[in-house]
Short mmCIF file of C-alpha atoms and ligand atoms in Angstrom, two decimals:
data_model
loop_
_atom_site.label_atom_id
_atom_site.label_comp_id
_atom_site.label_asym_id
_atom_site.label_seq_id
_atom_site.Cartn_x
_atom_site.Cartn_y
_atom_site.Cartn_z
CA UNK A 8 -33.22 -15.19 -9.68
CA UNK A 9 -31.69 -12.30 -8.07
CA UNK A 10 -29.07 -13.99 -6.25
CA UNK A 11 -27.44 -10.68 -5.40
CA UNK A 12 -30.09 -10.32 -3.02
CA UNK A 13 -28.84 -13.71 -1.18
CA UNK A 14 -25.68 -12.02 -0.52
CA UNK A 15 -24.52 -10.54 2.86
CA UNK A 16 -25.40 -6.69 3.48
CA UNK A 17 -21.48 -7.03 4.02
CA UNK A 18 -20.71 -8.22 0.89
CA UNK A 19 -23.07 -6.35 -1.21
CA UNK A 20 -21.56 -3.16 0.13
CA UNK A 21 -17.93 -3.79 -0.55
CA UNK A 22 -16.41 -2.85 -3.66
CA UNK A 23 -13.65 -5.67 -5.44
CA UNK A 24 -9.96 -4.28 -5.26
CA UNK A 25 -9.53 -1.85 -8.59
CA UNK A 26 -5.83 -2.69 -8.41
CA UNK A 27 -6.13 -6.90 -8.49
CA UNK A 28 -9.46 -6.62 -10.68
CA UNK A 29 -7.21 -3.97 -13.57
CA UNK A 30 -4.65 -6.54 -13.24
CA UNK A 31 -6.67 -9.66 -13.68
CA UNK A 32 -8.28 -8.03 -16.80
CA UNK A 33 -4.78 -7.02 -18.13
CA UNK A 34 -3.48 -10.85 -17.51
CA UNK A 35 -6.75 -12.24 -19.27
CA UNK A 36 -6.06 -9.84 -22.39
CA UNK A 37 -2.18 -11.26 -22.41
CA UNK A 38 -3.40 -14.30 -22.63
CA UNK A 39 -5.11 -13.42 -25.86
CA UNK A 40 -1.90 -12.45 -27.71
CA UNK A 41 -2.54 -8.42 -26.78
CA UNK A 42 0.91 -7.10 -26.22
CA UNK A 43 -0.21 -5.46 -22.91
CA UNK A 44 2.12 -3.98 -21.03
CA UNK A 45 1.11 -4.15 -17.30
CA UNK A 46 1.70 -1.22 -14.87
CA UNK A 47 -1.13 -1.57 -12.87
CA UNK A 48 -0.88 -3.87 -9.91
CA UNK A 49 1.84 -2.68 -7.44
CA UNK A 50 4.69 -5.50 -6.85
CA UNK A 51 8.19 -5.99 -7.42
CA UNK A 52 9.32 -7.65 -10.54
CA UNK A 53 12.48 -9.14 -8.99
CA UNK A 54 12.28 -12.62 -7.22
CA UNK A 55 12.53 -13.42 -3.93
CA UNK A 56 16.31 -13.87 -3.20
CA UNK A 57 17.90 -17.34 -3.29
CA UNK A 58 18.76 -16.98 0.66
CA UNK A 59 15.32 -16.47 1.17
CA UNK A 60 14.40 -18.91 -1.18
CA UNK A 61 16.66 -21.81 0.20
CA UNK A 62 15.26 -20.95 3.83
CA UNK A 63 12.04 -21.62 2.61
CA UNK A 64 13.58 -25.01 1.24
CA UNK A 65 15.13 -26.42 4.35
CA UNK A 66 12.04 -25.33 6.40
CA UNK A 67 9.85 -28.29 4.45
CA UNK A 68 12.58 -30.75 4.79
CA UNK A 69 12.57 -29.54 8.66
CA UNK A 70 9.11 -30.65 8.57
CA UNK A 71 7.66 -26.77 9.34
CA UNK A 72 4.41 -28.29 8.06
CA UNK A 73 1.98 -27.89 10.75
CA UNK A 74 0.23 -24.96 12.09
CA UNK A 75 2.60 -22.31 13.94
CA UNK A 76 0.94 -20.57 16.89
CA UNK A 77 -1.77 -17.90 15.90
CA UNK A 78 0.83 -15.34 16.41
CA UNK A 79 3.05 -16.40 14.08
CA UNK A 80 6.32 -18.39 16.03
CA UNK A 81 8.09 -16.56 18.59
CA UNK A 82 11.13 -16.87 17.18
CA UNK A 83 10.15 -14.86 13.81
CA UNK A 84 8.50 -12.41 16.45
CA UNK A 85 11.47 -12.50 18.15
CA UNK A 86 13.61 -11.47 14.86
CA UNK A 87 10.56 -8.79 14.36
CA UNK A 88 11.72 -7.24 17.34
CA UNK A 89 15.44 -6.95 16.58
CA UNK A 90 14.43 -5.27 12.91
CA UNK A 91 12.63 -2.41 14.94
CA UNK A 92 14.86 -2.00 17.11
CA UNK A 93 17.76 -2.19 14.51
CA UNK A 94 15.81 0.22 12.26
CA UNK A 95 13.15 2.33 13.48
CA UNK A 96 15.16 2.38 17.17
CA UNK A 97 11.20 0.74 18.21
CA UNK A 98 11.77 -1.26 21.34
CA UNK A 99 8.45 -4.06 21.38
CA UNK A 100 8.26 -7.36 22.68
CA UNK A 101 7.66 -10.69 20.89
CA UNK A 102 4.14 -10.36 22.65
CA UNK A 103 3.60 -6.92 21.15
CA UNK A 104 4.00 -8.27 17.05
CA UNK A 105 1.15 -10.67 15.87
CA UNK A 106 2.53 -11.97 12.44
CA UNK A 107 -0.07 -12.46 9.79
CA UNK A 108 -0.85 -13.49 5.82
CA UNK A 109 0.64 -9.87 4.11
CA UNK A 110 0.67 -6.91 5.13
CA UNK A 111 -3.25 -6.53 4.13
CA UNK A 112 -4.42 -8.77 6.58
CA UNK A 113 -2.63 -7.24 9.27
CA UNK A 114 -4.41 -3.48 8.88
CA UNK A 115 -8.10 -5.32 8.15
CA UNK A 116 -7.11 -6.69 11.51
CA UNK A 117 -6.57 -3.68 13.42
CA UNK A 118 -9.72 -2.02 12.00
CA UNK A 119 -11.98 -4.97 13.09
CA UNK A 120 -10.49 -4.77 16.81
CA UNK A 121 -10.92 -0.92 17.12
CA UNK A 122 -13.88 0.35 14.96
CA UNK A 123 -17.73 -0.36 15.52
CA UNK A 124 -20.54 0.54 14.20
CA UNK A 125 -20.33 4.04 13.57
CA UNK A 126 -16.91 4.31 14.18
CA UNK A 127 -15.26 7.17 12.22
CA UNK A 128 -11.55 6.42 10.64
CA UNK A 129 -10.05 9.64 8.97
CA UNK A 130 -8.33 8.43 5.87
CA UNK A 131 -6.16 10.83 3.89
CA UNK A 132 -6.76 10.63 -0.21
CA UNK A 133 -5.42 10.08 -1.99
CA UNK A 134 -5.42 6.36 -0.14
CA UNK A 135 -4.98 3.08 -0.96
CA UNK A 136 -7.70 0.98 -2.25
CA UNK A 137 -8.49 -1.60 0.65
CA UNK A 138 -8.83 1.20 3.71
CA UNK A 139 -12.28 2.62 3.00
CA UNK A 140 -13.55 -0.91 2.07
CA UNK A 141 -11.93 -2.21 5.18
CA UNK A 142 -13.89 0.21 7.23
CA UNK A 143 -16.85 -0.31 5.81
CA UNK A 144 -17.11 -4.33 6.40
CA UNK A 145 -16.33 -3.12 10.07
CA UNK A 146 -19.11 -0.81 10.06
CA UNK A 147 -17.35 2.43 10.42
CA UNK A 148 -17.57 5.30 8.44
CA UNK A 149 -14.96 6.71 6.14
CA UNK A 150 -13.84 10.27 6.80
CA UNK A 151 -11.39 11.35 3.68
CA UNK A 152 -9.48 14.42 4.00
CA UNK A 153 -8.54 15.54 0.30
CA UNK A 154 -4.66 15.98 -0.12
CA UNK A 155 -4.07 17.71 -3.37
CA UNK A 156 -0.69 16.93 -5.58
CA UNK A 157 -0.01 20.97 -4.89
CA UNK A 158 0.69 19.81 -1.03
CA UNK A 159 2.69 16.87 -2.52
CA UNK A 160 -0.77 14.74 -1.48
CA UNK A 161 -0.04 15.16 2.16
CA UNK A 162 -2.11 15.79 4.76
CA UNK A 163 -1.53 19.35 6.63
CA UNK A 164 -1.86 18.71 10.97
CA UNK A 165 -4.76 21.30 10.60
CA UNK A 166 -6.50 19.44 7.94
CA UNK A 167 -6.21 16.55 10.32
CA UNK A 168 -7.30 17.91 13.04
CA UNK A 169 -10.32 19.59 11.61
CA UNK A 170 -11.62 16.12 10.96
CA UNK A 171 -12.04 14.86 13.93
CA UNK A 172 -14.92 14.72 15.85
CA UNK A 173 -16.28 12.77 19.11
CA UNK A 174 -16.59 9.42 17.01
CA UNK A 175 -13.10 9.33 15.55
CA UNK A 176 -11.54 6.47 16.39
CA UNK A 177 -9.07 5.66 14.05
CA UNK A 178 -6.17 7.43 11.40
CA UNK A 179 -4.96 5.36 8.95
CA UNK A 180 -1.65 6.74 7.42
CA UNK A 181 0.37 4.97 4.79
CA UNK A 182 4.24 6.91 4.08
CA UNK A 183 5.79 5.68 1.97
CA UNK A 184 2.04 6.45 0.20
CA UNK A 185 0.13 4.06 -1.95
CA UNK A 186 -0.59 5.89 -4.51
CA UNK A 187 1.56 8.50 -4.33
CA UNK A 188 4.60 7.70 -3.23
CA UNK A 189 4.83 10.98 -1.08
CA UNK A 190 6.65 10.43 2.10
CA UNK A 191 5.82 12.29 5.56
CA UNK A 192 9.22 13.58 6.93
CA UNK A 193 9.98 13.68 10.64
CA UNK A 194 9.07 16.96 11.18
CA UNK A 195 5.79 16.57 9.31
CA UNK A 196 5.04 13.43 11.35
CA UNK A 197 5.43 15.90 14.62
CA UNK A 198 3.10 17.84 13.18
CA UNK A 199 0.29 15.16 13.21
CA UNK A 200 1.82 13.53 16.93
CA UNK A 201 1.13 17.23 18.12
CA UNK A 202 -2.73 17.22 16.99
CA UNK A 203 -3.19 13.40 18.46
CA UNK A 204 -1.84 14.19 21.50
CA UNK A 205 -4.88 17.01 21.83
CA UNK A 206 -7.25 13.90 21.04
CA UNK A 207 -6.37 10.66 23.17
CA UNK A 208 -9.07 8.74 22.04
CA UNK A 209 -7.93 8.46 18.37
CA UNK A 210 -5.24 5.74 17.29
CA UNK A 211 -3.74 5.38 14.46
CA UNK A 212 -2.53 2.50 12.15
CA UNK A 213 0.94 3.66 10.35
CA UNK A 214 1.21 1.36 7.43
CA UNK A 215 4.86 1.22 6.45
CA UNK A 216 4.91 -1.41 3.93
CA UNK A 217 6.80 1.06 1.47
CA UNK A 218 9.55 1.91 4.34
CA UNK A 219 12.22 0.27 1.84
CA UNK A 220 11.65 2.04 -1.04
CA UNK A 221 12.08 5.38 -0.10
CA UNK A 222 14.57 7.61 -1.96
CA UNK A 223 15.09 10.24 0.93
CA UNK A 224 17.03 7.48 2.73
CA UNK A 225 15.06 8.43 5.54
CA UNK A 226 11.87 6.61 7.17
CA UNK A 227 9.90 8.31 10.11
CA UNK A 228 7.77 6.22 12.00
CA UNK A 229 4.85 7.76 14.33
CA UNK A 230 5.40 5.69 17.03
CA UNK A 231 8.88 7.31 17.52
CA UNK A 232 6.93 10.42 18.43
CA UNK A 233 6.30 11.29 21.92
CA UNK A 234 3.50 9.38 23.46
CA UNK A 235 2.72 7.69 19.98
CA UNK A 236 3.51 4.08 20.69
CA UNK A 237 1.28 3.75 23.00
CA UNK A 238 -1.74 4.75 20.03
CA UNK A 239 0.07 3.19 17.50
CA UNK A 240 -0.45 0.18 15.39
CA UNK A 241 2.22 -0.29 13.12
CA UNK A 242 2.33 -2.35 10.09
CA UNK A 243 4.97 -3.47 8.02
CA UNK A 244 6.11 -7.08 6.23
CA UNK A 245 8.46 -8.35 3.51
CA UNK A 246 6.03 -8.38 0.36
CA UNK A 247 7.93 -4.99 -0.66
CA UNK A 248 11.58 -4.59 0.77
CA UNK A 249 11.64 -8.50 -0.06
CA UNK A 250 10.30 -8.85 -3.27
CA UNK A 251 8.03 -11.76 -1.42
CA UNK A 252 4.04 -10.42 -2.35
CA UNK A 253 3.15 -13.89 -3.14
CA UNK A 254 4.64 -15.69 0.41
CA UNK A 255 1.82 -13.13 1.96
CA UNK A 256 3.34 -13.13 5.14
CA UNK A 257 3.13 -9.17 7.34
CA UNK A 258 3.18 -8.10 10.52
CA UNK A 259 1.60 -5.51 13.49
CA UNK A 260 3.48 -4.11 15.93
CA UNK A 261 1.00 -2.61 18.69
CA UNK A 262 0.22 -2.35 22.84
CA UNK A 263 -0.07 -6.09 23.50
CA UNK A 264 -3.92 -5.91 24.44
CA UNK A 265 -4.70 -4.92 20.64
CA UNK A 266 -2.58 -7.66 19.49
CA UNK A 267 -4.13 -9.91 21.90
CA UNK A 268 -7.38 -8.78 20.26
CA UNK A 269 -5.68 -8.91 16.54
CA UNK A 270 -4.97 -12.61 17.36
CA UNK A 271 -8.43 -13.28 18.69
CA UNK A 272 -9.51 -12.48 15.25
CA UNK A 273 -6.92 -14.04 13.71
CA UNK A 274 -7.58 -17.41 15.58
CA UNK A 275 -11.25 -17.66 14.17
CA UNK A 276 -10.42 -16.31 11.11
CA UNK A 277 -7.44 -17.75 9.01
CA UNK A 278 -5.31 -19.14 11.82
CA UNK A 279 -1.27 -18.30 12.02
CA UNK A 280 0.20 -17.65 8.44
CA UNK A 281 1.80 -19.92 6.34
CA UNK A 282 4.93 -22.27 8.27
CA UNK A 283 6.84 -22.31 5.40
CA UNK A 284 6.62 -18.83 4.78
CA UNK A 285 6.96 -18.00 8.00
CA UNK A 286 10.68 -19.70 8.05
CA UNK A 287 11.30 -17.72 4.84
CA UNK A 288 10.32 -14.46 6.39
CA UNK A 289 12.80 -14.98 8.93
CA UNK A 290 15.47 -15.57 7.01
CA UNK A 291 14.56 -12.11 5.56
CA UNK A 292 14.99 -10.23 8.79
CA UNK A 293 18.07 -12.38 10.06
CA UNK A 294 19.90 -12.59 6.81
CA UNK A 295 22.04 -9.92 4.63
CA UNK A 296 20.32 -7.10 4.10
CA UNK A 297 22.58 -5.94 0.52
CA UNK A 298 19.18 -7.34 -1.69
CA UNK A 299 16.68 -4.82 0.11
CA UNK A 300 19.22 -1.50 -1.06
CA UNK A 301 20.07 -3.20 -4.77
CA UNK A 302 15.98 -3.52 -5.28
CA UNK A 303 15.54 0.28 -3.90
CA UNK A 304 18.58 1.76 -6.00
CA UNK A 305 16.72 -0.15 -9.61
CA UNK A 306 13.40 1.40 -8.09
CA UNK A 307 14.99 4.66 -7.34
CA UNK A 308 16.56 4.77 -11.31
CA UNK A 309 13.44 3.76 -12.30
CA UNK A 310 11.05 6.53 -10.76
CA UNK A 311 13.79 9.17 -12.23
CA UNK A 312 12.73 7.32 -15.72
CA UNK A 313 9.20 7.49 -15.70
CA UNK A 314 9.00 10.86 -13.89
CA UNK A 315 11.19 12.14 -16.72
CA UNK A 316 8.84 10.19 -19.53
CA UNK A 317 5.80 11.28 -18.25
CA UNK A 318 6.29 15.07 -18.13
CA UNK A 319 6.72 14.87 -21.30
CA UNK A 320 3.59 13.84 -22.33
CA UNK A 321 1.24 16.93 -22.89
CA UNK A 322 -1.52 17.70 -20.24
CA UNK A 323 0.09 15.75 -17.45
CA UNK A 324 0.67 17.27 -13.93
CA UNK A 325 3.52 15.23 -12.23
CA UNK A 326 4.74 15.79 -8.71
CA UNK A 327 8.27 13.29 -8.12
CA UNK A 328 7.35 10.71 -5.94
CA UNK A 329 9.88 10.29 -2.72
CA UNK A 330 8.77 6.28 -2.31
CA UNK A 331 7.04 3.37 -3.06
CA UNK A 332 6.85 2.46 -6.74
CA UNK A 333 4.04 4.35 -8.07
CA UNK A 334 3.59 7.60 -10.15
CA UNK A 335 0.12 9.67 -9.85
CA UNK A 336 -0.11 12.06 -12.22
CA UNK A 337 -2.82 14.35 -12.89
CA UNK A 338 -4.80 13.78 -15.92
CA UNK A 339 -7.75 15.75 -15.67
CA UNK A 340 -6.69 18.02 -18.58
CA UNK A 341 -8.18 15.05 -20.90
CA UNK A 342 -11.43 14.89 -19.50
CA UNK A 343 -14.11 16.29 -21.91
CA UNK A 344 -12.21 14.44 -24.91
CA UNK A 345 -12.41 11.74 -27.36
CA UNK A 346 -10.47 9.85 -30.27
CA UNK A 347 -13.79 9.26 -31.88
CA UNK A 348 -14.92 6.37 -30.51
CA UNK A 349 -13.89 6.33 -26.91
CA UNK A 350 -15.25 9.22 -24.91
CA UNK A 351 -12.91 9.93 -21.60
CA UNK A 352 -15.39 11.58 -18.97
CA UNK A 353 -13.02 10.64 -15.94
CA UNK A 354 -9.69 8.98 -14.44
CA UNK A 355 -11.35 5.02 -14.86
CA UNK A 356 -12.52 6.09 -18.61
CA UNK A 357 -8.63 7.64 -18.96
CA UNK A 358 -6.78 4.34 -17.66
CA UNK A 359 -9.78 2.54 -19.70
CA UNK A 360 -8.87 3.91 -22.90
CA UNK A 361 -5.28 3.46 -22.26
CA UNK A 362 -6.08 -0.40 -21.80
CA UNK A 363 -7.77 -0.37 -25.22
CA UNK A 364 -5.77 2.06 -27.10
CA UNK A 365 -2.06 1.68 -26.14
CA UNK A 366 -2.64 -1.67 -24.36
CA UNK A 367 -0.83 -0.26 -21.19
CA UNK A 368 -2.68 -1.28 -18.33
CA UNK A 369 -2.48 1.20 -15.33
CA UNK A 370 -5.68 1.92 -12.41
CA UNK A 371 -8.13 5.13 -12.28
CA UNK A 372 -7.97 7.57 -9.70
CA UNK A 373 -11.29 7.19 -8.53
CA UNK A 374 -10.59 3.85 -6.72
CA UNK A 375 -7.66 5.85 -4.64
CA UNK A 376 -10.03 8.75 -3.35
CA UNK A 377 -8.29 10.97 -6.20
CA UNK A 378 -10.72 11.06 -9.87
CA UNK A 379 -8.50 13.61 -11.32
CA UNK A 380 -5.77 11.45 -11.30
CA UNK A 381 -4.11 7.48 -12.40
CA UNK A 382 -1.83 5.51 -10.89
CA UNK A 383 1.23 3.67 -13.08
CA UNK A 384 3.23 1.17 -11.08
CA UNK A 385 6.54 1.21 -12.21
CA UNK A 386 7.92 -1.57 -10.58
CA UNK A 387 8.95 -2.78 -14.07
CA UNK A 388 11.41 -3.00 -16.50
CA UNK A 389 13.18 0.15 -18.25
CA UNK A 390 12.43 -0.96 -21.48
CA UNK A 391 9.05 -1.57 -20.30
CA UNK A 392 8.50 1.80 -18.65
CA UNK A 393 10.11 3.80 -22.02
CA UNK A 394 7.60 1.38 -24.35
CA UNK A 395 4.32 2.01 -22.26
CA UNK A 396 5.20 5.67 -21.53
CA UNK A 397 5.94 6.41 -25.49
CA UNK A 398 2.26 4.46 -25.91
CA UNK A 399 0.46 6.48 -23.72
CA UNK A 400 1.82 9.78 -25.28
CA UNK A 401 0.96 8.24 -28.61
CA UNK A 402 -2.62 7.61 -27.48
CA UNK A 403 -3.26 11.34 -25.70
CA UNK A 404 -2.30 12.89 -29.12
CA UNK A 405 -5.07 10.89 -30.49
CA UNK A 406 -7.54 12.93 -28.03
CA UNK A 407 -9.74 16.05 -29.24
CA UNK A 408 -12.04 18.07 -26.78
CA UNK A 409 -15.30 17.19 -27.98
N1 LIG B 15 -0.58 -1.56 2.39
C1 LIG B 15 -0.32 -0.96 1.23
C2 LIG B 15 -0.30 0.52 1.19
C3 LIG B 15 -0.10 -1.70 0.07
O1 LIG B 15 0.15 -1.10 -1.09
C4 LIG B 15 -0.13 -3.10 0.14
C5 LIG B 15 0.15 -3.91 -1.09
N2 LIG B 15 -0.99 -4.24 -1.76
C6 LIG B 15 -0.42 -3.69 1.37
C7 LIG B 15 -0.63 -2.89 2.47
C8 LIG B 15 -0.55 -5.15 1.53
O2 LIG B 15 0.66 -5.81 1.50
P1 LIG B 15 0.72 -7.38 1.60
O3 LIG B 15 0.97 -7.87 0.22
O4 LIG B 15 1.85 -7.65 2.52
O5 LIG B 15 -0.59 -7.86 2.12
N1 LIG B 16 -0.01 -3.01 -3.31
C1 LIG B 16 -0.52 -3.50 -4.53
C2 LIG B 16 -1.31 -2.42 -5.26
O1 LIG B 16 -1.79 -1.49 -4.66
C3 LIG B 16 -1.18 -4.81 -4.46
C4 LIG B 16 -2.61 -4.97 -4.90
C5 LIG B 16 -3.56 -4.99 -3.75
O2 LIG B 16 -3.30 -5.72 -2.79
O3 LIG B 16 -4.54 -4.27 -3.84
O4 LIG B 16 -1.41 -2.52 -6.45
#
């Protein structure tokens, strides 16, 4: 039986996450006794901290065990307020944030409120993963505006605005980037504010998940632009600057009628996020902040580490990332070559043979919008980094043009 054909036209055209499926396949190969050293899936290694932790704790003996409004509880909202108004000098209201599980949910949200069928939503590549996918199970159309490592993977206002057309609907920019952890300064974000405000039709979901781990010390947020919170939908949430991927809880901050619509979703969809986590969160934004600087200061030592590592491996083209916890170099130089029994044609064969040969696991460009790059996460340890890094030089020098 062809059960495929018993699936959903939905399902059948989505493609499963590269990121979660490299890392699923790197965990099933640990669990074999292959040393595998795993760089692929982007989260941080610490845990959560213990304040966090113990919130989390006295919420279940406070009996926070029943489903929270839709929302998430206004008082979390309310906390969500003070933190963007605290640090992005955002002023929203608790009716303007709907609260949701991660970060993720939050932007597949805002994509099924404001695209329909036919819908185009200019995405910048290289992009993260879930955005094209997400547009497609909304029944939009991706529009992908190439951003090469020579512009630091950045998207010029002219590319941008060549792009559009009478059916945009929708931008969806990530700074810090997934994957490549370029950040849009200020005056860059102008730049794209300036073209938007030619086009008042087109909104745009900022995804700032990375705003902690940024080693400019300096986050711009589009909405801070003139007449940008109003077309704004900005996402954000404590799986990075928290170290708290598993608690999945994120959040939108938006005009109330798309949160209003966000919720509507939400309501027949998954319901509010997780109580518990919910408490936990809070804590987070409430508490002291010292953890969220400590984790970006290991990050920051970290990125000078592998940046360093992997420009010295032959063939590799390696802009320095400004955020996040990725590095994307170029790799292209091996394609056309072989160690005699692999044969590396493009980025998935690349991270492929690294898999097999050095048993470092790390993701393929082509997922990301970018096949002449890979992605490493290096939210990892030093001695991890320095191990997998000297592998995967060890492996390239095994590679002959064929
Ligand atoms: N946006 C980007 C760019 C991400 O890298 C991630 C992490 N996978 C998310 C959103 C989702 O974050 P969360 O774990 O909070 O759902
Ligand atoms: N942000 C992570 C990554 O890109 C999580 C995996 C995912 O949600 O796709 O690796």
């Amino acid at each position: 039986m062809n059960t495929q054909q018993h699936l959903s036209d939905c399902v059948n055209r989505l493609s499963p996450s590269a990121t979660l499926a490299m890392s699923q396949r790197s965990a099933e190969l640990k669990a074999k006794g292959v040393p595998v050293i795993n760089l692929s899936v982007g989260e941080p290694d610490f845990p959560t901290p213990a304040h966090i932790k113990q919130a989390a704790k006295e919420a279940i003996d406070q009996n926070f065990t029943t489903y929270s409004p839709v929302a998430g509880y206004a008082d979390l909202r309310e906390s969500i307020t003070q933190k963007l108004q605290r640090e992005n000098g955002l002023s929203y209201t608790k009716e303007e944030i709907c609260v949701s599980n991660g970060a993720k949910q939050c932007v597949s949200g805002a994509v099924m409120a404001l695209v329909s069928e036919g819908d185009e939503v200019i995405i910048p590549a290289p992009y993260w993963v879930s955005y094209p996918q997400m547009v497609l199970l909304a029944g939009g159309k991706p529009v992908f505006v190439e951003a090469t490592i020579d512009q630091d993977f950045k998207m010029t206002p002219a590319q941008f605005e060549e792009a559009i057309t009478p059916r945009t609907r929708l931008l969806i920019l990530c700074s810090p980037c997934n994957p490549t952890g370029s950040v849009y300064t200020q005056e860059e974000m102008e730049g794209l504010a300036a073209v938007l405000r030619r086009h008042p039709d087109v909104y745009v979901i900022a995804d700032e998940i990375y705003e902690h781990i940024n080693y400019t010390r300096t986050h711009a947020s589009l909405a801070r632009c003139e007449g940008m919170r109003e077309r704004t939908i900005l996402v954000n949430g404590v799986s990075k600057a928290y170290a708290m991927t598993g608690w999945r809880i994120g959040y939108l901050a938006a005009p109330q009628w798309i949160v209003k619509a966000v919720s509507k979703l939400q309501g027949q969809q998954t319901s509010g996020p997780c109580s518990v986590s919910q408490r936990a969160a809070m804590a987070a934004y409430d508490g002291p902040q010292e953890c969220v600087e400590e984790m970006r200061q290991a990050f920051q030592r970290r990125r000078d580490l592998i940046v360093s590592l992997a420009r010295g491996v032959p063939g590799f083209e390696v802009n320095v990332p400004q955020g996040a916890f990725y590095l994307f170099p170029k790799c292209s130089s091996y394609f056309g070559t072989t160690d005699g029994r692999h044969v590396i044609q493009n980025a998935t064969d690349f991270a492929l043979y690294l898999l097999d040969e050095a048993h470092v696991a790390t993701v393929g460009g082509d997922a990301f919008g970018s096949p002449e790059c890979f992605r490493m996460s290096y939210a990892t340890s030093d001695d991890n980094i320095r191990e997998a890094l000297c592998r995967i030089r060890e492996a390239c020098g095994k590679l002959k043009k064929v």
